[in-house]
Amino acid sequence: MTELNFQQELTGCFGQPVSENPTQVMIEAAYQHHNLDWRYLTIEVAPENLKAAVDGAKAMGFQGFNCTIPHKVSVIQYLDGLGESASVMEAVNCVVCRDGQLIGENTDGKGFVESLSELTDPKGKKIVIFGAGGAARAISVEMALAGATAATIVNRSVERGEGLVALLKERTDIEASFAKWDGPFSIPDGTDVVINATSIGLFPDINARLDINFDTLTSSMMVADVIPNPPETHLVKTARDLGCPTIDGLGMLVNQGVIGIKYWTGVDPDPKVMRAALEDVFSGQE
Ligand code: NDP
């Protein structure tokens, strides 16, 4: 007789607001595809309840969970340890239970580097990043750890831009500089990778454009956008028309999910299944 088992392994996402976060769709698509009897729950957690939620996850034997706005920094005080990039960035988006210890990782930047690595080796690359928020911080730190040699942070607000440059100089070996974004920006000659890490172009403001002199983009530059919805942004379209290799925001989103599933389950999931599940959800929004 087969032994019956009604107990599923638990993972999830803690955030507030969280109801529009689509991560569950791609993670559970992967669980089903790989016959994993696991669940990924989308859970609204208010900041004042975060400690109780983390303790509760530990008590209930969660294998791990993602943290999103506003918990990426505040969750650190409740964890047992941090992975390398999470400790450099001081931000956690993925908690993993290892031998009963909750360890904070940051997979946002790793997801980006993974997408880029499918096209080129990040080592030795000179990058230009638009934005200096959470996504820009994750990408620039991970690119530095992957061996990129120079990063220009282009940002509207000076304080955030200079803050990120200071962090990169203090904690990584990348040569970092700041450029204030107060008019059409010209991409410097010799740039290898151009990255939009701002929220410009995110649904519903899908016609928003980056203030760039597009004639300074050349086909030798790789162009990436973090916007997952819609993945076909003005930047991605324009760069592709110019002959640049491009990476869209779904690539990064899917790859950070792939890394999370690997950490939690040990299974290397099929990114195609996850991407298709997300595309399905987003296509319903148009
Ligand atoms: P933050 O709020 O931390 O940072 C937003 C950044 O965008 C800031 O640098 C801000 O500049 C800049 N910005 C916003 N609007 C404008 C504008 N109109 N003109 C110039 N600059 C602008 O957000 P996050 O970094 O967390 O997220 C940014 C984007 O990345 C989001 O759209 C999110 O969906 C996406 N993302 C995608 C992921 C993926 O897996 N694909 C993962 C994580 C995030 P300033 O400092 O001047 O305000």
mmCIF file of C-alpha atoms and ligand atoms in Angstrom:
data_model
loop_
_atom_site.group_PDB
_atom_site.id
_atom_site.type_symbol
_atom_site.label_atom_id
_atom_site.label_comp_id
_atom_site.label_asym_id
_atom_site.label_seq_id
_atom_site.Cartn_x
_atom_site.Cartn_y
_atom_site.Cartn_z
ATOM 1 C CA MET A 1 0.000 0.000 0.000
ATOM 2 C CA THR A 2 1.356 3.474 -0.860
ATOM 3 C CA GLU A 3 1.881 5.731 2.100
ATOM 4 C CA LEU A 4 -0.386 8.776 1.962
ATOM 5 C CA ASN A 5 1.123 12.212 2.480
ATOM 6 C CA PHE A 6 -1.018 15.324 2.681
ATOM 7 C CA GLN A 7 1.746 17.607 3.923
ATOM 8 C CA GLN A 8 3.184 20.002 1.347
ATOM 9 C CA GLU A 9 6.455 21.919 1.605
ATOM 10 C CA LEU A 10 5.826 25.647 2.023
ATOM 11 C CA THR A 11 7.400 28.719 0.415
ATOM 12 C CA GLY A 12 5.923 32.139 -0.260
ATOM 13 C CA CYS A 13 6.256 35.878 -0.553
ATOM 14 C CA PHE A 14 5.848 38.396 2.287
ATOM 15 C CA GLY A 15 5.014 41.971 1.315
ATOM 16 C CA GLN A 16 2.579 44.846 1.608
ATOM 17 C CA PRO A 17 0.910 45.525 -0.742
ATOM 18 C CA VAL A 18 1.446 42.109 -2.296
ATOM 19 C CA SER A 19 -1.779 41.078 -4.033
ATOM 20 C CA GLU A 20 -0.557 42.194 -7.498
ATOM 21 C CA ASN A 21 2.782 40.386 -7.219
ATOM 22 C CA PRO A 22 2.762 37.631 -9.898
ATOM 23 C CA THR A 23 5.649 35.528 -8.522
ATOM 24 C CA GLN A 24 3.324 32.759 -7.317
ATOM 25 C CA VAL A 25 2.221 32.067 -10.881
ATOM 26 C CA MET A 26 5.698 31.308 -12.207
ATOM 27 C CA ILE A 27 6.936 29.470 -9.102
ATOM 28 C CA GLU A 28 3.908 27.175 -8.843
ATOM 29 C CA ALA A 29 4.058 26.525 -12.608
ATOM 30 C CA ALA A 30 7.605 25.243 -12.049
ATOM 31 C CA TYR A 31 6.581 23.162 -9.013
ATOM 32 C CA GLN A 32 3.847 21.486 -11.048
ATOM 33 C CA HIS A 33 6.073 20.967 -14.083
ATOM 34 C CA HIS A 34 8.721 19.252 -11.943
ATOM 35 C CA ASN A 35 6.190 17.218 -9.898
ATOM 36 C CA LEU A 36 7.140 18.968 -6.681
ATOM 37 C CA ASP A 37 4.395 18.758 -4.054
ATOM 38 C CA TRP A 38 5.266 22.285 -2.892
ATOM 39 C CA ARG A 39 3.226 25.493 -2.446
ATOM 40 C CA TYR A 40 4.150 29.183 -2.887
ATOM 41 C CA LEU A 41 1.773 31.472 -1.016
ATOM 42 C CA THR A 42 1.331 35.220 -1.564
ATOM 43 C CA ILE A 43 1.044 36.600 1.974
ATOM 44 C CA GLU A 44 0.281 40.166 3.044
ATOM 45 C CA VAL A 45 2.470 41.037 6.042
ATOM 46 C CA ALA A 46 2.363 44.480 7.669
ATOM 47 C CA PRO A 47 5.717 45.897 8.856
ATOM 48 C CA GLU A 48 4.719 45.594 12.527
ATOM 49 C CA ASN A 49 3.999 41.875 12.002
ATOM 50 C CA LEU A 50 7.204 40.993 10.154
ATOM 51 C CA LYS A 51 8.990 39.468 13.171
ATOM 52 C CA ALA A 52 5.961 37.309 13.986
ATOM 53 C CA ALA A 53 5.705 36.263 10.313
ATOM 54 C CA VAL A 54 9.390 35.227 10.178
ATOM 55 C CA ASP A 55 9.100 33.344 13.494
ATOM 56 C CA GLY A 56 5.889 31.759 12.200
ATOM 57 C CA ALA A 57 7.568 30.664 8.955
ATOM 58 C CA LYS A 58 10.352 29.036 10.984
ATOM 59 C CA ALA A 59 7.850 27.375 13.338
ATOM 60 C CA MET A 60 5.809 26.027 10.417
ATOM 61 C CA GLY A 61 8.882 24.679 8.646
ATOM 62 C CA PHE A 62 8.796 26.958 5.574
ATOM 63 C CA GLN A 63 11.682 26.025 3.262
ATOM 64 C CA GLY A 64 12.068 29.717 2.454
ATOM 65 C CA PHE A 65 10.291 32.831 1.278
ATOM 66 C CA ASN A 66 10.720 35.941 -0.828
ATOM 67 C CA CYS A 67 10.554 39.397 0.719
ATOM 68 C CA THR A 68 9.298 42.353 -1.219
ATOM 69 C CA ILE A 69 8.374 45.955 -0.460
ATOM 70 C CA PRO A 70 8.676 47.102 2.390
ATOM 71 C CA HIS A 71 10.565 44.214 4.035
ATOM 72 C CA LYS A 72 13.809 43.799 2.038
ATOM 73 C CA VAL A 73 15.965 45.646 4.584
ATOM 74 C CA SER A 74 13.988 45.286 7.820
ATOM 75 C CA VAL A 75 13.837 41.473 7.567
ATOM 76 C CA ILE A 76 17.621 41.219 8.103
ATOM 77 C CA GLN A 77 17.390 41.718 11.891
ATOM 78 C CA TYR A 78 15.198 38.592 12.199
ATOM 79 C CA LEU A 79 17.438 36.241 10.166
ATOM 80 C CA ASP A 80 20.268 33.940 11.264
ATOM 81 C CA GLY A 81 22.753 34.992 8.562
ATOM 82 C CA LEU A 82 23.311 36.564 5.133
ATOM 83 C CA GLY A 83 24.792 35.441 1.812
ATOM 84 C CA GLU A 84 27.596 37.501 0.235
ATOM 85 C CA SER A 85 25.691 39.891 -2.031
ATOM 86 C CA ALA A 86 22.832 40.378 0.465
ATOM 87 C CA SER A 87 25.396 41.423 3.027
ATOM 88 C CA VAL A 88 27.104 43.856 0.600
ATOM 89 C CA MET A 89 23.733 45.334 -0.455
ATOM 90 C CA GLU A 90 22.124 45.127 2.979
ATOM 91 C CA ALA A 91 18.940 43.941 1.267
ATOM 92 C CA VAL A 92 17.320 40.500 1.143
ATOM 93 C CA ASN A 93 14.698 39.343 -1.331
ATOM 94 C CA CYS A 94 15.006 35.593 -0.774
ATOM 95 C CA VAL A 95 15.239 33.736 2.543
ATOM 96 C CA VAL A 96 16.432 30.138 2.514
ATOM 97 C CA CYS A 97 16.151 27.626 5.360
ATOM 98 C CA ARG A 98 19.508 25.814 5.612
ATOM 99 C CA ASP A 99 19.890 23.319 8.477
ATOM 100 C CA GLY A 100 17.163 25.084 10.426
ATOM 101 C CA GLN A 101 18.813 28.511 9.972
ATOM 102 C CA LEU A 102 17.111 31.279 7.980
ATOM 103 C CA ILE A 103 19.722 32.755 5.624
ATOM 104 C CA GLY A 104 19.033 35.934 3.612
ATOM 105 C CA GLU A 105 20.083 36.020 -0.032
ATOM 106 C CA ASN A 106 19.611 38.565 -2.790
ATOM 107 C CA THR A 107 18.620 36.945 -6.066
ATOM 108 C CA ASP A 108 17.480 40.093 -7.975
ATOM 109 C CA GLY A 109 20.989 40.956 -9.159
ATOM 110 C CA LYS A 110 21.911 37.286 -9.605
ATOM 111 C CA GLY A 111 18.870 36.882 -11.876
ATOM 112 C CA PHE A 112 20.124 39.781 -13.979
ATOM 113 C CA VAL A 113 23.680 38.448 -14.184
ATOM 114 C CA GLU A 114 22.338 35.027 -15.161
ATOM 115 C CA SER A 115 20.308 36.583 -18.023
ATOM 116 C CA LEU A 116 23.325 38.582 -19.196
ATOM 117 C CA SER A 117 25.630 35.566 -18.950
ATOM 118 C CA GLU A 118 23.471 33.785 -21.534
ATOM 119 C CA LEU A 119 24.736 36.420 -24.016
ATOM 120 C CA THR A 120 28.161 37.437 -22.708
ATOM 121 C CA ASP A 121 30.616 37.105 -19.814
ATOM 122 C CA PRO A 122 30.070 40.015 -17.339
ATOM 123 C CA LYS A 123 33.810 39.972 -16.545
ATOM 124 C CA GLY A 124 35.655 43.080 -17.688
ATOM 125 C CA LYS A 125 32.492 44.871 -18.852
ATOM 126 C CA LYS A 126 31.847 48.619 -18.602
ATOM 127 C CA ILE A 127 28.245 49.326 -17.688
ATOM 128 C CA VAL A 128 25.899 52.311 -17.601
ATOM 129 C CA ILE A 129 22.943 51.972 -15.224
ATOM 130 C CA PHE A 130 19.941 54.300 -15.193
ATOM 131 C CA GLY A 131 18.499 54.437 -11.667
ATOM 132 C CA ALA A 132 19.879 54.082 -8.153
ATOM 133 C CA GLY A 133 17.039 52.335 -6.277
ATOM 134 C CA GLY A 134 16.752 48.719 -5.126
ATOM 135 C CA ALA A 135 17.017 47.163 -8.601
ATOM 136 C CA ALA A 136 20.036 49.306 -9.590
ATOM 137 C CA ARG A 137 21.758 48.500 -6.304
ATOM 138 C CA ALA A 138 21.186 44.744 -6.727
ATOM 139 C CA ILE A 139 22.366 44.728 -10.358
ATOM 140 C CA SER A 140 25.434 46.937 -9.844
ATOM 141 C CA VAL A 141 26.659 44.990 -6.776
ATOM 142 C CA GLU A 142 26.167 41.618 -8.489
ATOM 143 C CA MET A 143 27.859 42.845 -11.694
ATOM 144 C CA ALA A 144 30.777 44.064 -9.562
ATOM 145 C CA LEU A 145 31.014 40.661 -7.839
ATOM 146 C CA ALA A 146 30.881 39.011 -11.304
ATOM 147 C CA GLY A 147 33.938 41.014 -12.411
ATOM 148 C CA ALA A 148 32.522 44.030 -14.311
ATOM 149 C CA THR A 149 35.208 46.727 -14.224
ATOM 150 C CA ALA A 150 33.340 50.055 -14.423
ATOM 151 C CA ALA A 151 29.853 51.345 -13.614
ATOM 152 C CA THR A 152 28.372 54.761 -14.348
ATOM 153 C CA ILE A 153 25.262 55.361 -12.239
ATOM 154 C CA VAL A 154 22.941 57.822 -13.988
ATOM 155 C CA ASN A 155 20.195 59.077 -11.692
ATOM 156 C CA ARG A 156 17.746 61.951 -11.319
ATOM 157 C CA SER A 157 18.224 62.469 -7.585
ATOM 158 C CA VAL A 158 21.832 63.209 -6.647
ATOM 159 C CA GLU A 159 21.581 61.835 -3.115
ATOM 160 C CA ARG A 160 20.503 58.325 -4.152
ATOM 161 C CA GLY A 161 22.936 58.230 -7.088
ATOM 162 C CA GLU A 162 25.934 59.314 -5.027
ATOM 163 C CA GLY A 163 24.874 56.973 -2.220
ATOM 164 C CA LEU A 164 25.028 53.973 -4.552
ATOM 165 C CA VAL A 165 28.402 55.057 -5.960
ATOM 166 C CA ALA A 166 29.773 55.377 -2.398
ATOM 167 C CA LEU A 167 28.525 51.862 -1.546
ATOM 168 C CA LEU A 168 30.108 50.372 -4.686
ATOM 169 C CA LYS A 169 33.440 52.118 -4.000
ATOM 170 C CA GLU A 170 33.483 51.076 -0.368
ATOM 171 C CA ARG A 171 32.429 47.454 -0.743
ATOM 172 C CA THR A 172 33.378 46.272 -4.235
ATOM 173 C CA ASP A 173 36.295 46.597 -6.673
ATOM 174 C CA ILE A 174 34.282 48.168 -9.498
ATOM 175 C CA GLU A 175 35.296 51.650 -10.678
ATOM 176 C CA ALA A 176 32.083 53.601 -9.965
ATOM 177 C CA SER A 177 31.077 57.117 -10.983
ATOM 178 C CA PHE A 178 27.909 59.212 -10.823
ATOM 179 C CA ALA A 179 26.245 61.254 -13.581
ATOM 180 C CA LYS A 180 23.299 63.489 -12.750
ATOM 181 C CA TRP A 181 20.399 62.827 -15.105
ATOM 182 C CA ASP A 182 19.005 66.255 -15.911
ATOM 183 C CA GLY A 183 18.720 66.165 -19.713
ATOM 184 C CA PRO A 184 19.197 63.780 -22.641
ATOM 185 C CA PHE A 185 22.043 61.447 -21.610
ATOM 186 C CA SER A 186 24.691 60.407 -24.148
ATOM 187 C CA ILE A 187 26.014 56.878 -23.696
ATOM 188 C CA PRO A 188 29.828 57.109 -23.481
ATOM 189 C CA ASP A 189 31.917 55.415 -26.208
ATOM 190 C CA GLY A 190 33.274 52.082 -25.031
ATOM 191 C CA THR A 191 30.211 51.168 -22.941
ATOM 192 C CA ASP A 192 29.502 47.422 -23.128
ATOM 193 C CA VAL A 193 26.145 47.142 -21.314
ATOM 194 C CA VAL A 194 23.355 49.728 -20.897
ATOM 195 C CA ILE A 195 20.737 48.953 -18.240
ATOM 196 C CA ASN A 196 17.445 50.611 -17.379
ATOM 197 C CA ALA A 197 16.928 49.968 -13.648
ATOM 198 C CA THR A 198 14.339 52.732 -13.166
ATOM 199 C CA SER A 199 10.582 52.195 -13.154
ATOM 200 C CA ILE A 200 10.204 54.140 -16.439
ATOM 201 C CA GLY A 201 7.968 52.151 -18.829
ATOM 202 C CA LEU A 202 6.218 50.059 -16.165
ATOM 203 C CA PHE A 203 2.511 49.295 -16.704
ATOM 204 C CA PRO A 204 0.284 51.325 -16.922
ATOM 205 C CA ASP A 205 2.688 54.103 -18.062
ATOM 206 C CA ILE A 206 3.875 51.975 -20.967
ATOM 207 C CA ASN A 207 4.741 54.784 -23.394
ATOM 208 C CA ALA A 208 7.232 56.461 -21.040
ATOM 209 C CA ARG A 209 10.707 56.805 -22.538
ATOM 210 C CA LEU A 210 14.181 57.156 -21.097
ATOM 211 C CA ASP A 211 15.749 60.556 -21.758
ATOM 212 C CA ILE A 212 18.681 59.255 -23.812
ATOM 213 C CA ASN A 213 20.354 60.460 -26.995
ATOM 214 C CA PHE A 214 19.467 57.277 -28.832
ATOM 215 C CA ASP A 215 21.973 57.998 -31.609
ATOM 216 C CA THR A 216 24.718 57.289 -29.034
ATOM 217 C CA LEU A 217 23.560 53.650 -28.701
ATOM 218 C CA THR A 218 25.585 51.405 -31.007
ATOM 219 C CA SER A 219 25.055 47.799 -32.057
ATOM 220 C CA SER A 220 28.127 46.718 -30.064
ATOM 221 C CA MET A 221 26.303 47.636 -26.823
ATOM 222 C CA MET A 222 24.112 45.147 -24.982
ATOM 223 C CA VAL A 223 20.894 46.746 -23.747
ATOM 224 C CA ALA A 224 18.847 45.485 -20.792
ATOM 225 C CA ASP A 225 15.619 46.624 -19.176
ATOM 226 C CA VAL A 226 14.306 45.567 -15.750
ATOM 227 C CA ILE A 227 10.670 46.352 -16.571
ATOM 228 C CA PRO A 228 8.829 43.009 -16.539
ATOM 229 C CA ASN A 229 5.435 44.350 -17.568
ATOM 230 C CA PRO A 230 5.321 44.973 -20.458
ATOM 231 C CA PRO A 231 8.607 43.252 -21.365
ATOM 232 C CA GLU A 232 8.662 44.978 -24.780
ATOM 233 C CA THR A 233 9.560 48.513 -23.579
ATOM 234 C CA HIS A 234 10.429 51.478 -25.784
ATOM 235 C CA LEU A 235 14.094 50.954 -24.829
ATOM 236 C CA VAL A 236 14.084 47.248 -25.735
ATOM 237 C CA LYS A 237 12.344 47.928 -29.072
ATOM 238 C CA THR A 238 14.614 50.839 -30.006
ATOM 239 C CA ALA A 239 17.787 48.957 -29.081
ATOM 240 C CA ARG A 240 16.705 45.890 -31.032
ATOM 241 C CA ASP A 241 15.969 48.055 -34.095
ATOM 242 C CA LEU A 242 19.501 49.449 -33.796
ATOM 243 C CA GLY A 243 20.900 45.899 -33.843
ATOM 244 C CA CYS A 244 21.834 45.706 -30.137
ATOM 245 C CA PRO A 245 21.474 42.373 -28.315
ATOM 246 C CA THR A 246 18.712 42.925 -25.717
ATOM 247 C CA ILE A 247 17.503 41.462 -22.420
ATOM 248 C CA ASP A 248 13.999 42.186 -21.159
ATOM 249 C CA GLY A 249 12.726 42.403 -17.568
ATOM 250 C CA LEU A 250 11.014 39.026 -17.717
ATOM 251 C CA GLY A 251 14.437 37.415 -18.139
ATOM 252 C CA MET A 252 15.623 38.873 -14.832
ATOM 253 C CA LEU A 253 12.357 38.099 -13.037
ATOM 254 C CA VAL A 254 12.318 34.497 -14.223
ATOM 255 C CA ASN A 255 16.007 33.941 -13.463
ATOM 256 C CA GLN A 256 15.739 35.245 -9.894
ATOM 257 C CA GLY A 257 12.834 32.791 -9.477
ATOM 258 C CA VAL A 258 14.945 29.971 -10.936
ATOM 259 C CA ILE A 259 17.683 30.710 -8.385
ATOM 260 C CA GLY A 260 15.129 30.851 -5.524
ATOM 261 C CA ILE A 261 13.651 27.461 -6.482
ATOM 262 C CA LYS A 262 17.153 25.980 -6.736
ATOM 263 C CA TYR A 263 17.996 27.286 -3.256
ATOM 264 C CA TRP A 264 14.744 25.983 -1.723
ATOM 265 C CA THR A 265 14.206 22.640 -3.478
ATOM 266 C CA GLY A 266 17.569 21.669 -4.984
ATOM 267 C CA VAL A 267 15.791 21.255 -8.354
ATOM 268 C CA ASP A 268 16.993 23.310 -11.341
ATOM 269 C CA PRO A 269 13.652 24.402 -12.847
ATOM 270 C CA ASP A 270 12.836 25.014 -16.513
ATOM 271 C CA PRO A 271 12.788 28.810 -17.064
ATOM 272 C CA LYS A 272 10.666 28.426 -20.220
ATOM 273 C CA VAL A 273 7.737 27.040 -18.228
ATOM 274 C CA MET A 274 8.022 29.932 -15.759
ATOM 275 C CA ARG A 275 8.274 32.599 -18.446
ATOM 276 C CA ALA A 276 5.252 31.204 -20.299
ATOM 277 C CA ALA A 277 3.187 31.305 -17.075
ATOM 278 C CA LEU A 278 4.088 34.976 -16.542
ATOM 279 C CA GLU A 279 3.480 35.947 -20.169
ATOM 280 C CA ASP A 280 0.055 34.378 -19.850
ATOM 281 C CA VAL A 281 -0.784 36.531 -16.837
ATOM 282 C CA PHE A 282 0.538 39.763 -18.339
ATOM 283 C CA SER A 283 -1.166 39.222 -21.705
ATOM 284 C CA GLY A 284 -4.499 39.341 -19.854
ATOM 285 C CA GLN A 285 -3.730 42.956 -18.852
ATOM 286 C CA GLU A 286 -3.575 44.447 -22.343
HETATM 287 P P1 NDP B 1 12.982 52.217 -6.486
HETATM 288 O O1 NDP B 1 11.780 53.014 -6.142
HETATM 289 O O2 NDP B 1 13.896 51.749 -5.397
HETATM 290 O O3 NDP B 1 13.890 53.094 -7.519
HETATM 291 C C1 NDP B 1 13.322 53.698 -8.665
HETATM 292 C C2 NDP B 1 14.428 54.353 -9.486
HETATM 293 O O4 NDP B 1 13.824 54.849 -10.683
HETATM 294 C C3 NDP B 1 15.095 55.544 -8.820
HETATM 295 O O5 NDP B 1 16.447 55.586 -9.178
HETATM 296 C C4 NDP B 1 14.330 56.732 -9.413
HETATM 297 O O6 NDP B 1 15.091 57.925 -9.443
HETATM 298 C C5 NDP B 1 14.117 56.245 -10.828
HETATM 299 N N1 NDP B 1 12.973 56.888 -11.496
HETATM 300 C C6 NDP B 1 11.659 56.606 -11.324
HETATM 301 N N2 NDP B 1 10.908 57.392 -12.134
HETATM 302 C C7 NDP B 1 11.773 58.174 -12.826
HETATM 303 C C8 NDP B 1 11.611 59.182 -13.820
HETATM 304 N N3 NDP B 1 10.408 59.533 -14.264
HETATM 305 N N4 NDP B 1 12.720 59.773 -14.312
HETATM 306 C C9 NDP B 1 13.959 59.422 -13.882
HETATM 307 N N5 NDP B 1 14.176 58.472 -12.942
HETATM 308 C C10 NDP B 1 13.094 57.851 -12.416
HETATM 309 O O7 NDP B 1 12.476 50.998 -7.352
HETATM 310 P P2 NDP B 1 13.208 49.598 -7.631
HETATM 311 O O8 NDP B 1 14.632 49.875 -7.922
HETATM 312 O O9 NDP B 1 12.866 48.622 -6.573
HETATM 313 O O10 NDP B 1 12.458 49.118 -8.948
HETATM 314 C C11 NDP B 1 12.673 49.773 -10.183
HETATM 315 C C12 NDP B 1 12.013 48.961 -11.285
HETATM 316 O O11 NDP B 1 12.645 47.693 -11.363
HETATM 317 C C13 NDP B 1 10.527 48.671 -11.030
HETATM 318 O O12 NDP B 1 9.813 49.007 -12.196
HETATM 319 C C14 NDP B 1 10.451 47.182 -10.768
HETATM 320 O O13 NDP B 1 9.282 46.620 -11.325
HETATM 321 C C15 NDP B 1 11.671 46.691 -11.513
HETATM 322 N N6 NDP B 1 12.227 45.457 -10.946
HETATM 323 C C16 NDP B 1 12.292 44.392 -11.774
HETATM 324 C C17 NDP B 1 12.796 43.209 -11.321
HETATM 325 C C18 NDP B 1 12.834 42.056 -12.247
HETATM 326 O O14 NDP B 1 13.095 40.939 -11.773
HETATM 327 N N7 NDP B 1 12.596 42.254 -13.536
HETATM 328 C C19 NDP B 1 13.307 43.038 -9.941
HETATM 329 C C20 NDP B 1 13.232 44.255 -9.160
HETATM 330 C C21 NDP B 1 12.693 45.408 -9.659
HETATM 331 P P3 NDP B 1 15.132 58.931 -8.171
HETATM 332 O O15 NDP B 1 16.153 58.364 -7.232
HETATM 333 O O16 NDP B 1 15.536 60.217 -8.763
HETATM 334 O O17 NDP B 1 13.749 58.951 -7.587
#
